[in-house]
mmCIF file of C-alpha atoms in Angstrom:
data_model
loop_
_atom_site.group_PDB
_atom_site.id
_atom_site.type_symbol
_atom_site.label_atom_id
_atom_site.label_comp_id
_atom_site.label_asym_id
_atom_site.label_seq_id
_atom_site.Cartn_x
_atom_site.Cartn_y
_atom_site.Cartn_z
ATOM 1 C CA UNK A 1 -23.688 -14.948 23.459
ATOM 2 C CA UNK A 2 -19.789 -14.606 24.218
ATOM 3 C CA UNK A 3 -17.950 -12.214 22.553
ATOM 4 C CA UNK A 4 -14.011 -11.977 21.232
ATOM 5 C CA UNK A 5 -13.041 -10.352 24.552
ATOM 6 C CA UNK A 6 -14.704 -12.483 26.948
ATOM 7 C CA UNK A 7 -13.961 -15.465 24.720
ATOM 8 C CA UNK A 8 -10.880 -15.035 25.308
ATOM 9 C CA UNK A 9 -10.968 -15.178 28.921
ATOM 10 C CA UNK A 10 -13.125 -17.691 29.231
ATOM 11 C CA UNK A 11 -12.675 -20.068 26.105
ATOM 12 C CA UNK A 12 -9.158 -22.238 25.247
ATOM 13 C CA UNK A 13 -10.515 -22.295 21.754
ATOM 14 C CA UNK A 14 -13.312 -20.840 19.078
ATOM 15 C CA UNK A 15 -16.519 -21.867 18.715
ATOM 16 C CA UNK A 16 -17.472 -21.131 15.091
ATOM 17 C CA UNK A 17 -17.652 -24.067 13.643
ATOM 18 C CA UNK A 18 -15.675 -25.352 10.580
ATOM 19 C CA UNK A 19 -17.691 -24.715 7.405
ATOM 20 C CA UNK A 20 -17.183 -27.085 4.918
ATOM 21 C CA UNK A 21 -15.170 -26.199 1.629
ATOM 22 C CA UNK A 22 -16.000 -27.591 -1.833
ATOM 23 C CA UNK A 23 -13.372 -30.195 -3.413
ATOM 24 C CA UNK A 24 -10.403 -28.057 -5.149
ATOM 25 C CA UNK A 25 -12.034 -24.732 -4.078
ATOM 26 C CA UNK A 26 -9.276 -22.699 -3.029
ATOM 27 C CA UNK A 27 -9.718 -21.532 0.563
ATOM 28 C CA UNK A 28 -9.236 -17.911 0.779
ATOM 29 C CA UNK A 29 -6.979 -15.905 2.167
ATOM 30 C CA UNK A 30 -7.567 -13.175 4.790
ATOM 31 C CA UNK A 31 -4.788 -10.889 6.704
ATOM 32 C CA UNK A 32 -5.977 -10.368 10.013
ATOM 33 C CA UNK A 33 -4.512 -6.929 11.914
ATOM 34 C CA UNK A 34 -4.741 -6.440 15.619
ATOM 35 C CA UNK A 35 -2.204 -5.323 18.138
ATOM 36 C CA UNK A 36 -3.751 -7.421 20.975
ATOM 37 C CA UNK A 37 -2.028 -10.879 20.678
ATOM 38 C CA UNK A 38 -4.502 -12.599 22.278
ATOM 39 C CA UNK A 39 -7.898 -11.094 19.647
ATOM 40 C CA UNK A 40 -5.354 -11.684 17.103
ATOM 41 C CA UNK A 41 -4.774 -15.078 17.648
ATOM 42 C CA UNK A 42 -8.278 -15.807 18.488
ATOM 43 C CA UNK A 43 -9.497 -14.046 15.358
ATOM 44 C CA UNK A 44 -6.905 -16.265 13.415
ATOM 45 C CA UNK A 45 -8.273 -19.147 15.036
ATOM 46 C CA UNK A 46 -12.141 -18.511 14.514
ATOM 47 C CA UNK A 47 -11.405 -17.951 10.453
ATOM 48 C CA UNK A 48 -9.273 -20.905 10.150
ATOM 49 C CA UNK A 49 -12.192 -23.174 11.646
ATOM 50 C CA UNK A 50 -14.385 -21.182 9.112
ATOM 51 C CA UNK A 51 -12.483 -22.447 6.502
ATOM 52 C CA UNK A 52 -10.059 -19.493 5.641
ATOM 53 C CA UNK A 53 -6.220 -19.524 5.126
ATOM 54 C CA UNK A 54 -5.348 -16.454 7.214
ATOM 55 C CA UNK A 55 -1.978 -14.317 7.988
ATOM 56 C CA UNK A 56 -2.024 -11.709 10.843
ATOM 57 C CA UNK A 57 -0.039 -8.873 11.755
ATOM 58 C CA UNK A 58 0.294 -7.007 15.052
ATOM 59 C CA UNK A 59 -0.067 -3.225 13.163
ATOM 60 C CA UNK A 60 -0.813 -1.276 10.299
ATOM 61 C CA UNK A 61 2.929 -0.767 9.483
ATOM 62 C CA UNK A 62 3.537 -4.775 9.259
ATOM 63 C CA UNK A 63 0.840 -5.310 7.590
ATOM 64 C CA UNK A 64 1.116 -2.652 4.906
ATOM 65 C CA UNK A 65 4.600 -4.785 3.793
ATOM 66 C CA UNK A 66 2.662 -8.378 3.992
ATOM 67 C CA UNK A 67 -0.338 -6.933 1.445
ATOM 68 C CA UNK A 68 3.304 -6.120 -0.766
ATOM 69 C CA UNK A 69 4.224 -9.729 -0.674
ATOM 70 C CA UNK A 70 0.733 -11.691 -0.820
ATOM 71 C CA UNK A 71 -2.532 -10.943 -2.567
ATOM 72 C CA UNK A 72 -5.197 -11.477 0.073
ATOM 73 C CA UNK A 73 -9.010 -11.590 -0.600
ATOM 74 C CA UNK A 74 -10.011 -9.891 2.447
ATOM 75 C CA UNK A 75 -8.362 -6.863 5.235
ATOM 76 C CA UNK A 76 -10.039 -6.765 8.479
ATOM 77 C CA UNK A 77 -7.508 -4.188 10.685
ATOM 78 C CA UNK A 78 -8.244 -2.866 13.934
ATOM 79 C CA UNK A 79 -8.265 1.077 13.847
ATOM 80 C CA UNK A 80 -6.141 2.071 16.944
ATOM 81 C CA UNK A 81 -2.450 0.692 16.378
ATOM 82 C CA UNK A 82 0.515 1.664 17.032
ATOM 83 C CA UNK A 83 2.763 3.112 13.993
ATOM 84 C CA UNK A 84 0.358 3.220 11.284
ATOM 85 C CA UNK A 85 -3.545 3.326 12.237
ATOM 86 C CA UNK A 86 -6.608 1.057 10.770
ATOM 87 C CA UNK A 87 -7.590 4.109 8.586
ATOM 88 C CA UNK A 88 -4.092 5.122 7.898
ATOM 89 C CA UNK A 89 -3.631 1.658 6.551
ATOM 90 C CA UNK A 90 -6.851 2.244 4.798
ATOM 91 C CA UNK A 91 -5.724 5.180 3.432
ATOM 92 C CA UNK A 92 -2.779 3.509 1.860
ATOM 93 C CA UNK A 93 -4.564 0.722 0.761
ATOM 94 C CA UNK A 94 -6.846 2.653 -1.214
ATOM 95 C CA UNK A 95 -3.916 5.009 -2.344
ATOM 96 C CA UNK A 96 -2.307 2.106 -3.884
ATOM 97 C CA UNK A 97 -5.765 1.381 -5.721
ATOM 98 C CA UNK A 98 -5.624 -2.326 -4.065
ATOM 99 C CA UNK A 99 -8.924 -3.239 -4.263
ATOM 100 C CA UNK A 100 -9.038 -5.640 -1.518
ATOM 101 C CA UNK A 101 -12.245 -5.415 0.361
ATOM 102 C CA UNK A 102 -11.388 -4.181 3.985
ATOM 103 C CA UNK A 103 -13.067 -4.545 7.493
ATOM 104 C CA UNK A 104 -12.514 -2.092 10.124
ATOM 105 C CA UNK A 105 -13.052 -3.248 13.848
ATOM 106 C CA UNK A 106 -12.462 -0.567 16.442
ATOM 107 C CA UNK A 107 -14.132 0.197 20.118
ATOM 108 C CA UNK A 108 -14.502 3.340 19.307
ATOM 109 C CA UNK A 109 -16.655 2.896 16.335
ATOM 110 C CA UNK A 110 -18.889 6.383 17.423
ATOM 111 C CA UNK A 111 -16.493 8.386 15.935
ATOM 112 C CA UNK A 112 -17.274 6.904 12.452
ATOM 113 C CA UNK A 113 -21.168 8.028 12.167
ATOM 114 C CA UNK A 114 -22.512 5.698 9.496
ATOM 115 C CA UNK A 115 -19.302 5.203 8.333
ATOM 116 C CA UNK A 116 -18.897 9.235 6.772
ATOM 117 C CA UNK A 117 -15.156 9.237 7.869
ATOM 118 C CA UNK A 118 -14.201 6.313 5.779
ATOM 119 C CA UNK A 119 -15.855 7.682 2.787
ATOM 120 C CA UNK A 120 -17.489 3.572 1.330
ATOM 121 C CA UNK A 121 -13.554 2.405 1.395
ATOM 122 C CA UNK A 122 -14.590 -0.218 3.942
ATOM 123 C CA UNK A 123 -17.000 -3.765 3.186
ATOM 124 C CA UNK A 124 -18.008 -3.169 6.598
ATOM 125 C CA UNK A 125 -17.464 -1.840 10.234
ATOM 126 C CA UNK A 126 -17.239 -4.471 13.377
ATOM 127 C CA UNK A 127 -17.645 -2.667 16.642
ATOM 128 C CA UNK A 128 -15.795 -4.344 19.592
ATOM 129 C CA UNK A 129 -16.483 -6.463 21.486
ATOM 130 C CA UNK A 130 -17.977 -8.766 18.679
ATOM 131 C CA UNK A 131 -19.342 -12.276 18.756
ATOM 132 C CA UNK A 132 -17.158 -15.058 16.731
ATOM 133 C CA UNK A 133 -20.601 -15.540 14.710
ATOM 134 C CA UNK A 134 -20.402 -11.744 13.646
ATOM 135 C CA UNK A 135 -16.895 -11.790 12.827
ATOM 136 C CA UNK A 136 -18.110 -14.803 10.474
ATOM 137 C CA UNK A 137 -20.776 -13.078 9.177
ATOM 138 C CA UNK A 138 -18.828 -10.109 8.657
ATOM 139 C CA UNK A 139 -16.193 -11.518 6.277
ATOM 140 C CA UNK A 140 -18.644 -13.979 4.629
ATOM 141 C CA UNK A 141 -20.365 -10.099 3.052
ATOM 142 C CA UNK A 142 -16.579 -9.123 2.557
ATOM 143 C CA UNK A 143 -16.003 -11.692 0.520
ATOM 144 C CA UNK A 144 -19.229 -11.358 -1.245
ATOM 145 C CA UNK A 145 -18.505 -7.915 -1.938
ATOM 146 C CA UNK A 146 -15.461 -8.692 -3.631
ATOM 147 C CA UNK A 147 -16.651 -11.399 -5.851
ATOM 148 C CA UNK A 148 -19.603 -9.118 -7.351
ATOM 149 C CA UNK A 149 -16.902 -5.914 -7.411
ATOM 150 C CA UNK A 150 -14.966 -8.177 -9.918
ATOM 151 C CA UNK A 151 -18.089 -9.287 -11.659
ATOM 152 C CA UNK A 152 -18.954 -6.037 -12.190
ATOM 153 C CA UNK A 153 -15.652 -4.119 -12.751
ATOM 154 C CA UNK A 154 -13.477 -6.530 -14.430
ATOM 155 C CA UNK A 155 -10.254 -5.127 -11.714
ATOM 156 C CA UNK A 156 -8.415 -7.613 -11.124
ATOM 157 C CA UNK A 157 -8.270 -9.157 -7.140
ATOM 158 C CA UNK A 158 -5.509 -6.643 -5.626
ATOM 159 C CA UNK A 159 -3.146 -4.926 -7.823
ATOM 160 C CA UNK A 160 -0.159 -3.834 -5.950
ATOM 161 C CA UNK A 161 1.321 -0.549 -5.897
ATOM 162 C CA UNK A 162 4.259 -1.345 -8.321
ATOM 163 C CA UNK A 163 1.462 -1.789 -11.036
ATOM 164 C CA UNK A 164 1.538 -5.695 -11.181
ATOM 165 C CA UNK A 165 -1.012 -7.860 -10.794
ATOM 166 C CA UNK A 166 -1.751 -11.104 -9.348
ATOM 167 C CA UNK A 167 -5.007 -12.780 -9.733
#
């Protein structure tokens, strides 16, 4: 099984394959953090064959003004960035009482011992390298997550810092 850092060594392009959307389903949207171009763009690429619409930004700091101009469904943000971290980002995010469910990926994921550090304010935690199908898999239970956290809650999707919402 490849995974995101050999893939993309070895591979010109993804190999999740597409999954197929229902007629007039809105395809959602996912912002995609990484400061390595090339896992960036190969993360972008993987979700967009899954079926997602997805933005990316290269660290915390860009895209901490992108979640200010779009609502997105899902976060998944690599923790070591330069000018504002995964789990400064996190912090932020969480601050702001955006309830967008958020993965972290990071190669250093021993320093987060069953996740105690992030206190629950992460879906889920991807250690590096990962395979394309766990990256899937990954924001599949995201997304899950934040259908059943609206079920239950009644929050609206992401309401942004300024106190509006967009659903």
């Amino acid at each position: 099984m490849n995974t995101l850092i050999a893939e993309t060594k070895t591979a010109p392009s993804p190999v999740a394959p597409p999954q197929p959307l229902s007629l007039g389903a809105p395809r959602r949207r996912i912002l995609l953090v990484d400061d390595l171009a090339q896992l960036r763009e190969l993360g972008r690429q993987v979700l967009v064959r899954s079926g997602y619409n997805v933005d990316t930004a290269e660290d915390g700091a860009e895209a901490w003004a992108a979640l200010h101009k779009q609502d997105y469904d899902l976060l998944i943000t690599d923790n070591q960035m330069p000018r504002l971290t995964g789990l400064e980002l996190i912090r932020k995010v969480r601050e702001a009482r955006m309830t967008v469910p958020i993965i972290l990926t990071s190669g250093t994921l021993a320093q987060f011992p069953e996740g105690d550090q992030l206190g629950g304010k992460c879906a889920a935690l991807l250690a590096k390298p990962f395979t394309t199908e766990q990256l899937v898999s990954a924001v599949q239970n995201g997304l899950r997550a934040r259908t059943s956290l609206r079920r239950t809650t009644g929050l609206p999707f992401n309401p942004r810092p300024n106190g509006s919402v967009n659903e």
